[in-house]
């Protein structure tokens, strides 16, 4: 976890919600921790601020969308004075 290469940043996520999500499903699309706030806000029945960078993953998790478009993620490392 000390590099910016995929092996250093890609980790699995497990979601369990028996009443709402089918068991045994795998999604290979990359997501970000930035997506947790909008997703959890939707689950709680609230609206996340539009200024957030994350996206609501609930439609993807519930299979309401056939597939989501891949997103591009960028990281910056080693900046001074940022």
mmCIF file of N, CA and C in Angstrom:
data_model
loop_
_atom_site.group_PDB
_atom_site.id
_atom_site.type_symbol
_atom_site.label_atom_id
_atom_site.label_comp_id
_atom_site.label_asym_id
_atom_site.label_seq_id
_atom_site.Cartn_x
_atom_site.Cartn_y
_atom_site.Cartn_z
ATOM 1 N N UNK A 1 0.807 -1.203 0.000
ATOM 2 C CA UNK A 1 0.000 0.000 0.000
ATOM 3 C C UNK A 1 0.842 1.255 0.000
ATOM 4 N N UNK A 2 2.085 1.119 -0.385
ATOM 5 C CA UNK A 2 2.952 2.276 -0.387
ATOM 6 C C UNK A 2 3.206 2.854 -1.757
ATOM 7 N N UNK A 3 2.499 2.364 -2.795
ATOM 8 C CA UNK A 3 2.719 2.903 -4.132
ATOM 9 C C UNK A 3 1.415 3.426 -4.707
ATOM 10 N N UNK A 4 1.540 4.219 -5.740
ATOM 11 C CA UNK A 4 0.360 4.757 -6.414
ATOM 12 C C UNK A 4 -0.078 3.859 -7.577
ATOM 13 N N UNK A 5 0.638 2.756 -7.775
ATOM 14 C CA UNK A 5 0.226 1.804 -8.808
ATOM 15 C C UNK A 5 -0.998 1.044 -8.331
ATOM 16 N N UNK A 6 -1.697 0.382 -9.265
ATOM 17 C CA UNK A 6 -2.960 -0.272 -8.931
ATOM 18 C C UNK A 6 -2.841 -1.241 -7.761
ATOM 19 N N UNK A 7 -1.760 -1.990 -7.686
ATOM 20 C CA UNK A 7 -1.588 -2.928 -6.579
ATOM 21 C C UNK A 7 -1.515 -2.267 -5.223
ATOM 22 N N UNK A 8 -1.170 -0.999 -5.193
ATOM 23 C CA UNK A 8 -1.072 -0.283 -3.932
ATOM 24 C C UNK A 8 -2.340 0.439 -3.543
ATOM 25 N N UNK A 9 -3.286 0.541 -4.457
ATOM 26 C CA UNK A 9 -4.489 1.319 -4.141
ATOM 27 C C UNK A 9 -5.782 0.533 -4.301
ATOM 28 N N UNK A 10 -5.734 -0.611 -4.952
ATOM 29 C CA UNK A 10 -6.960 -1.368 -5.212
ATOM 30 C C UNK A 10 -7.184 -2.396 -4.108
ATOM 31 N N UNK A 11 -8.295 -2.284 -3.430
ATOM 32 C CA UNK A 11 -8.663 -3.226 -2.375
ATOM 33 C C UNK A 11 -10.120 -3.636 -2.565
ATOM 34 N N UNK A 12 -10.484 -4.829 -2.124
ATOM 35 C CA UNK A 12 -11.873 -5.256 -2.286
ATOM 36 C C UNK A 12 -12.799 -4.551 -1.298
ATOM 37 N N UNK A 13 -14.044 -4.465 -1.662
ATOM 38 C CA UNK A 13 -15.082 -3.944 -0.770
ATOM 39 C C UNK A 13 -16.192 -4.980 -0.719
ATOM 40 N N UNK A 14 -16.706 -5.216 0.448
ATOM 41 C CA UNK A 14 -17.793 -6.174 0.623
ATOM 42 C C UNK A 14 -19.004 -5.415 1.141
ATOM 43 N N UNK A 15 -20.124 -5.615 0.475
ATOM 44 C CA UNK A 15 -21.368 -4.956 0.867
ATOM 45 C C UNK A 15 -22.387 -6.045 1.169
ATOM 46 N N UNK A 16 -23.019 -5.961 2.327
ATOM 47 C CA UNK A 16 -24.036 -6.942 2.699
ATOM 48 C C UNK A 16 -25.279 -6.200 3.165
ATOM 49 N N UNK A 17 -26.379 -6.467 2.490
ATOM 50 C CA UNK A 17 -27.666 -5.874 2.840
ATOM 51 C C UNK A 17 -28.727 -6.852 2.345
ATOM 52 N N UNK A 18 -28.961 -7.951 3.083
ATOM 53 C CA UNK A 18 -29.800 -9.043 2.598
ATOM 54 C C UNK A 18 -31.190 -8.618 2.120
ATOM 55 N N UNK A 19 -31.778 -7.633 2.731
ATOM 56 C CA UNK A 19 -33.135 -7.223 2.340
ATOM 57 C C UNK A 19 -33.162 -6.493 0.998
ATOM 58 N N UNK A 20 -32.027 -5.973 0.548
ATOM 59 C CA UNK A 20 -32.012 -5.131 -0.639
ATOM 60 C C UNK A 20 -31.087 -5.605 -1.761
ATOM 61 N N UNK A 21 -30.031 -6.330 -1.421
ATOM 62 C CA UNK A 21 -29.024 -6.683 -2.421
ATOM 63 C C UNK A 21 -28.914 -8.196 -2.584
ATOM 64 N N UNK A 22 -28.782 -8.632 -3.825
ATOM 65 C CA UNK A 22 -28.620 -10.057 -4.110
ATOM 66 C C UNK A 22 -27.252 -10.533 -3.628
ATOM 67 N N UNK A 23 -27.217 -11.739 -3.082
ATOM 68 C CA UNK A 23 -25.969 -12.303 -2.580
ATOM 69 C C UNK A 23 -25.141 -12.881 -3.725
ATOM 70 N N UNK A 24 -23.842 -12.927 -3.522
ATOM 71 C CA UNK A 24 -22.955 -13.592 -4.453
ATOM 72 C C UNK A 24 -22.622 -12.827 -5.717
ATOM 73 N N UNK A 25 -22.925 -11.566 -5.762
ATOM 74 C CA UNK A 25 -22.680 -10.757 -6.958
ATOM 75 C C UNK A 25 -21.316 -10.092 -6.864
ATOM 76 N N UNK A 26 -20.652 -9.955 -8.003
ATOM 77 C CA UNK A 26 -19.349 -9.293 -8.071
ATOM 78 C C UNK A 26 -19.426 -8.140 -9.057
ATOM 79 N N UNK A 27 -18.913 -7.013 -8.653
ATOM 80 C CA UNK A 27 -18.823 -5.836 -9.521
ATOM 81 C C UNK A 27 -17.347 -5.506 -9.661
ATOM 82 N N UNK A 28 -16.871 -5.428 -10.882
ATOM 83 C CA UNK A 28 -15.452 -5.183 -11.116
ATOM 84 C C UNK A 28 -15.106 -3.732 -11.397
ATOM 85 N N UNK A 29 -16.086 -2.857 -11.414
ATOM 86 C CA UNK A 29 -15.808 -1.451 -11.698
ATOM 87 C C UNK A 29 -15.114 -0.790 -10.515
ATOM 88 N N UNK A 30 -14.171 0.078 -10.783
ATOM 89 C CA UNK A 30 -13.529 0.780 -9.673
ATOM 90 C C UNK A 30 -14.474 1.806 -9.052
ATOM 91 N N UNK A 31 -14.431 1.869 -7.754
ATOM 92 C CA UNK A 31 -15.174 2.890 -7.028
ATOM 93 C C UNK A 31 -14.194 3.589 -6.103
ATOM 94 N N UNK A 32 -14.635 4.627 -5.473
ATOM 95 C CA UNK A 32 -13.771 5.400 -4.595
ATOM 96 C C UNK A 32 -14.446 5.577 -3.246
ATOM 97 N N UNK A 33 -13.657 5.806 -2.236
ATOM 98 C CA UNK A 33 -14.244 6.107 -0.928
ATOM 99 C C UNK A 33 -15.081 7.387 -0.997
ATOM 100 N N UNK A 34 -14.841 8.223 -2.008
ATOM 101 C CA UNK A 34 -15.659 9.424 -2.201
ATOM 102 C C UNK A 34 -17.116 9.068 -2.508
ATOM 103 N N UNK A 35 -17.348 7.836 -2.984
ATOM 104 C CA UNK A 35 -18.702 7.403 -3.321
ATOM 105 C C UNK A 35 -19.506 6.971 -2.105
ATOM 106 N N UNK A 36 -18.862 6.788 -0.968
ATOM 107 C CA UNK A 36 -19.578 6.310 0.211
ATOM 108 C C UNK A 36 -20.589 7.322 0.735
ATOM 109 N N UNK A 37 -20.222 8.588 0.804
ATOM 110 C CA UNK A 37 -21.137 9.609 1.341
ATOM 111 C C UNK A 37 -22.430 9.707 0.522
ATOM 112 N N UNK A 38 -22.370 9.871 -0.804
ATOM 113 C CA UNK A 38 -23.615 9.941 -1.560
ATOM 114 C C UNK A 38 -24.437 8.647 -1.475
ATOM 115 N N UNK A 39 -23.765 7.508 -1.437
ATOM 116 C CA UNK A 39 -24.472 6.229 -1.363
ATOM 117 C C UNK A 39 -25.161 6.062 -0.013
ATOM 118 N N UNK A 40 -24.445 6.315 1.065
ATOM 119 C CA UNK A 40 -25.030 6.166 2.397
ATOM 120 C C UNK A 40 -26.107 7.215 2.661
ATOM 121 N N UNK A 41 -25.952 8.395 2.104
ATOM 122 C CA UNK A 41 -27.005 9.413 2.236
ATOM 123 C C UNK A 41 -28.286 8.921 1.570
ATOM 124 N N UNK A 42 -28.178 8.321 0.393
ATOM 125 C CA UNK A 42 -29.353 7.804 -0.316
ATOM 126 C C UNK A 42 -30.013 6.675 0.480
ATOM 127 N N UNK A 43 -29.191 5.793 1.041
ATOM 128 C CA UNK A 43 -29.713 4.696 1.860
ATOM 129 C C UNK A 43 -30.492 5.248 3.055
ATOM 130 N N UNK A 44 -29.998 6.339 3.637
ATOM 131 C CA UNK A 44 -30.649 6.950 4.799
ATOM 132 C C UNK A 44 -31.847 7.809 4.421
ATOM 133 N N UNK A 45 -32.086 7.986 3.111
ATOM 134 C CA UNK A 45 -33.222 8.800 2.679
ATOM 135 C C UNK A 45 -32.914 10.277 2.602
ATOM 136 N N UNK A 46 -31.638 10.625 2.614
ATOM 137 C CA UNK A 46 -31.237 12.034 2.544
ATOM 138 C C UNK A 46 -30.601 12.309 1.184
ATOM 139 N N UNK A 47 -30.478 13.567 0.859
ATOM 140 C CA UNK A 47 -29.791 13.981 -0.366
ATOM 141 C C UNK A 47 -28.402 14.471 -0.003
ATOM 142 N N UNK A 48 -27.413 13.947 -0.668
ATOM 143 C CA UNK A 48 -26.046 14.421 -0.455
ATOM 144 C C UNK A 48 -25.875 15.744 -1.197
ATOM 145 N N UNK A 49 -25.035 16.620 -0.694
ATOM 146 C CA UNK A 49 -24.794 17.882 -1.392
ATOM 147 C C UNK A 49 -24.301 17.640 -2.819
ATOM 148 N N UNK A 50 -24.757 18.427 -3.752
ATOM 149 C CA UNK A 50 -24.365 18.276 -5.159
ATOM 150 C C UNK A 50 -22.888 18.580 -5.379
ATOM 151 N N UNK A 51 -22.264 19.260 -4.437
ATOM 152 C CA UNK A 51 -20.859 19.632 -4.595
ATOM 153 C C UNK A 51 -19.895 18.478 -4.329
ATOM 154 N N UNK A 52 -20.401 17.353 -3.867
ATOM 155 C CA UNK A 52 -19.525 16.204 -3.598
ATOM 156 C C UNK A 52 -19.008 15.604 -4.891
ATOM 157 N N UNK A 53 -17.802 15.080 -4.854
ATOM 158 C CA UNK A 53 -17.210 14.449 -6.029
ATOM 159 C C UNK A 53 -17.687 13.019 -6.225
ATOM 160 N N UNK A 54 -18.149 12.355 -5.189
ATOM 161 C CA UNK A 54 -18.571 10.966 -5.288
ATOM 162 C C UNK A 54 -19.919 10.814 -5.979
ATOM 163 N N UNK A 55 -20.237 9.570 -6.330
ATOM 164 C CA UNK A 55 -21.517 9.264 -6.966
ATOM 165 C C UNK A 55 -22.261 8.226 -6.135
ATOM 166 N N UNK A 56 -23.575 8.227 -6.245
ATOM 167 C CA UNK A 56 -24.417 7.262 -5.557
ATOM 168 C C UNK A 56 -24.267 5.903 -6.243
ATOM 169 N N UNK A 57 -23.806 4.900 -5.520
ATOM 170 C CA UNK A 57 -23.599 3.569 -6.067
ATOM 171 C C UNK A 57 -24.804 2.653 -5.912
ATOM 172 N N UNK A 58 -25.859 3.136 -5.275
ATOM 173 C CA UNK A 58 -27.012 2.289 -5.009
ATOM 174 C C UNK A 58 -27.622 1.675 -6.276
ATOM 175 N N UNK A 59 -27.808 2.430 -7.361
ATOM 176 C CA UNK A 59 -28.337 1.788 -8.574
ATOM 177 C C UNK A 59 -27.438 0.670 -9.094
ATOM 178 N N UNK A 60 -26.147 0.848 -9.007
ATOM 179 C CA UNK A 60 -25.215 -0.191 -9.438
ATOM 180 C C UNK A 60 -25.312 -1.412 -8.530
ATOM 181 N N UNK A 61 -25.379 -1.186 -7.220
ATOM 182 C CA UNK A 61 -25.462 -2.289 -6.274
ATOM 183 C C UNK A 61 -26.776 -3.052 -6.383
ATOM 184 N N UNK A 62 -27.854 -2.321 -6.661
ATOM 185 C CA UNK A 62 -29.173 -2.960 -6.780
ATOM 186 C C UNK A 62 -29.444 -3.491 -8.179
ATOM 187 N N UNK A 63 -28.494 -3.341 -9.079
ATOM 188 C CA UNK A 63 -28.616 -3.781 -10.467
ATOM 189 C C UNK A 63 -29.733 -3.042 -11.202
ATOM 190 N N UNK A 64 -30.001 -1.803 -10.804
ATOM 191 C CA UNK A 64 -30.993 -0.983 -11.505
ATOM 192 C C UNK A 64 -30.438 -0.448 -12.817
ATOM 193 N N UNK A 65 -29.142 -0.512 -12.976
ATOM 194 C CA UNK A 65 -28.495 -0.110 -14.229
ATOM 195 C C UNK A 65 -27.742 -1.325 -14.750
ATOM 196 N N UNK A 66 -27.772 -1.591 -16.041
ATOM 197 C CA UNK A 66 -27.086 -2.765 -16.563
ATOM 198 C C UNK A 66 -25.591 -2.740 -16.300
ATOM 199 N N UNK A 67 -24.973 -1.611 -16.476
ATOM 200 C CA UNK A 67 -23.562 -1.437 -16.139
ATOM 201 C C UNK A 67 -23.288 0.052 -16.092
ATOM 202 N N UNK A 68 -22.302 0.390 -15.340
ATOM 203 C CA UNK A 68 -21.940 1.805 -15.244
ATOM 204 C C UNK A 68 -20.721 2.056 -16.119
ATOM 205 N N UNK A 69 -20.575 3.286 -16.577
ATOM 206 C CA UNK A 69 -19.403 3.588 -17.387
ATOM 207 C C UNK A 69 -18.174 3.602 -16.502
ATOM 208 N N UNK A 70 -17.082 3.107 -17.044
ATOM 209 C CA UNK A 70 -15.847 3.163 -16.270
ATOM 210 C C UNK A 70 -15.447 4.609 -16.000
ATOM 211 N N UNK A 71 -14.892 4.834 -14.858
ATOM 212 C CA UNK A 71 -14.428 6.166 -14.499
ATOM 213 C C UNK A 71 -12.915 6.158 -14.461
ATOM 214 N N UNK A 72 -12.334 7.304 -14.673
ATOM 215 C CA UNK A 72 -10.885 7.441 -14.596
ATOM 216 C C UNK A 72 -10.547 8.126 -13.281
ATOM 217 N N UNK A 73 -9.619 7.534 -12.570
ATOM 218 C CA UNK A 73 -9.184 8.107 -11.301
ATOM 219 C C UNK A 73 -7.751 8.605 -11.455
ATOM 220 N N UNK A 74 -7.455 9.713 -10.801
ATOM 221 C CA UNK A 74 -6.115 10.291 -10.834
ATOM 222 C C UNK A 74 -5.630 10.482 -9.407
ATOM 223 N N UNK A 75 -4.342 10.186 -9.174
ATOM 224 C CA UNK A 75 -3.721 10.417 -7.900
ATOM 225 C C UNK A 75 -2.476 11.240 -8.102
ATOM 226 N N UNK A 76 -2.154 12.016 -7.107
ATOM 227 C CA UNK A 76 -0.934 12.803 -7.151
ATOM 228 C C UNK A 76 -0.164 12.511 -5.881
ATOM 229 N N UNK A 77 1.124 12.283 -6.023
ATOM 230 C CA UNK A 77 1.937 11.933 -4.882
ATOM 231 C C UNK A 77 3.219 12.754 -4.901
ATOM 232 N N UNK A 78 3.698 13.068 -3.729
ATOM 233 C CA UNK A 78 4.984 13.713 -3.610
ATOM 234 C C UNK A 78 4.982 15.204 -3.882
ATOM 235 N N UNK A 79 3.842 15.862 -3.740
ATOM 236 C CA UNK A 79 3.812 17.302 -3.955
ATOM 237 C C UNK A 79 4.270 18.023 -2.692
ATOM 238 N N UNK A 80 4.978 19.116 -2.889
ATOM 239 C CA UNK A 80 5.440 19.912 -1.745
ATOM 240 C C UNK A 80 4.609 21.190 -1.666
ATOM 241 N N UNK A 81 4.208 21.518 -0.472
ATOM 242 C CA UNK A 81 3.495 22.759 -0.250
ATOM 243 C C UNK A 81 2.070 22.772 -0.758
ATOM 244 N N UNK A 82 1.506 21.624 -1.004
ATOM 245 C CA UNK A 82 0.132 21.588 -1.506
ATOM 246 C C UNK A 82 -0.864 21.627 -0.389
#
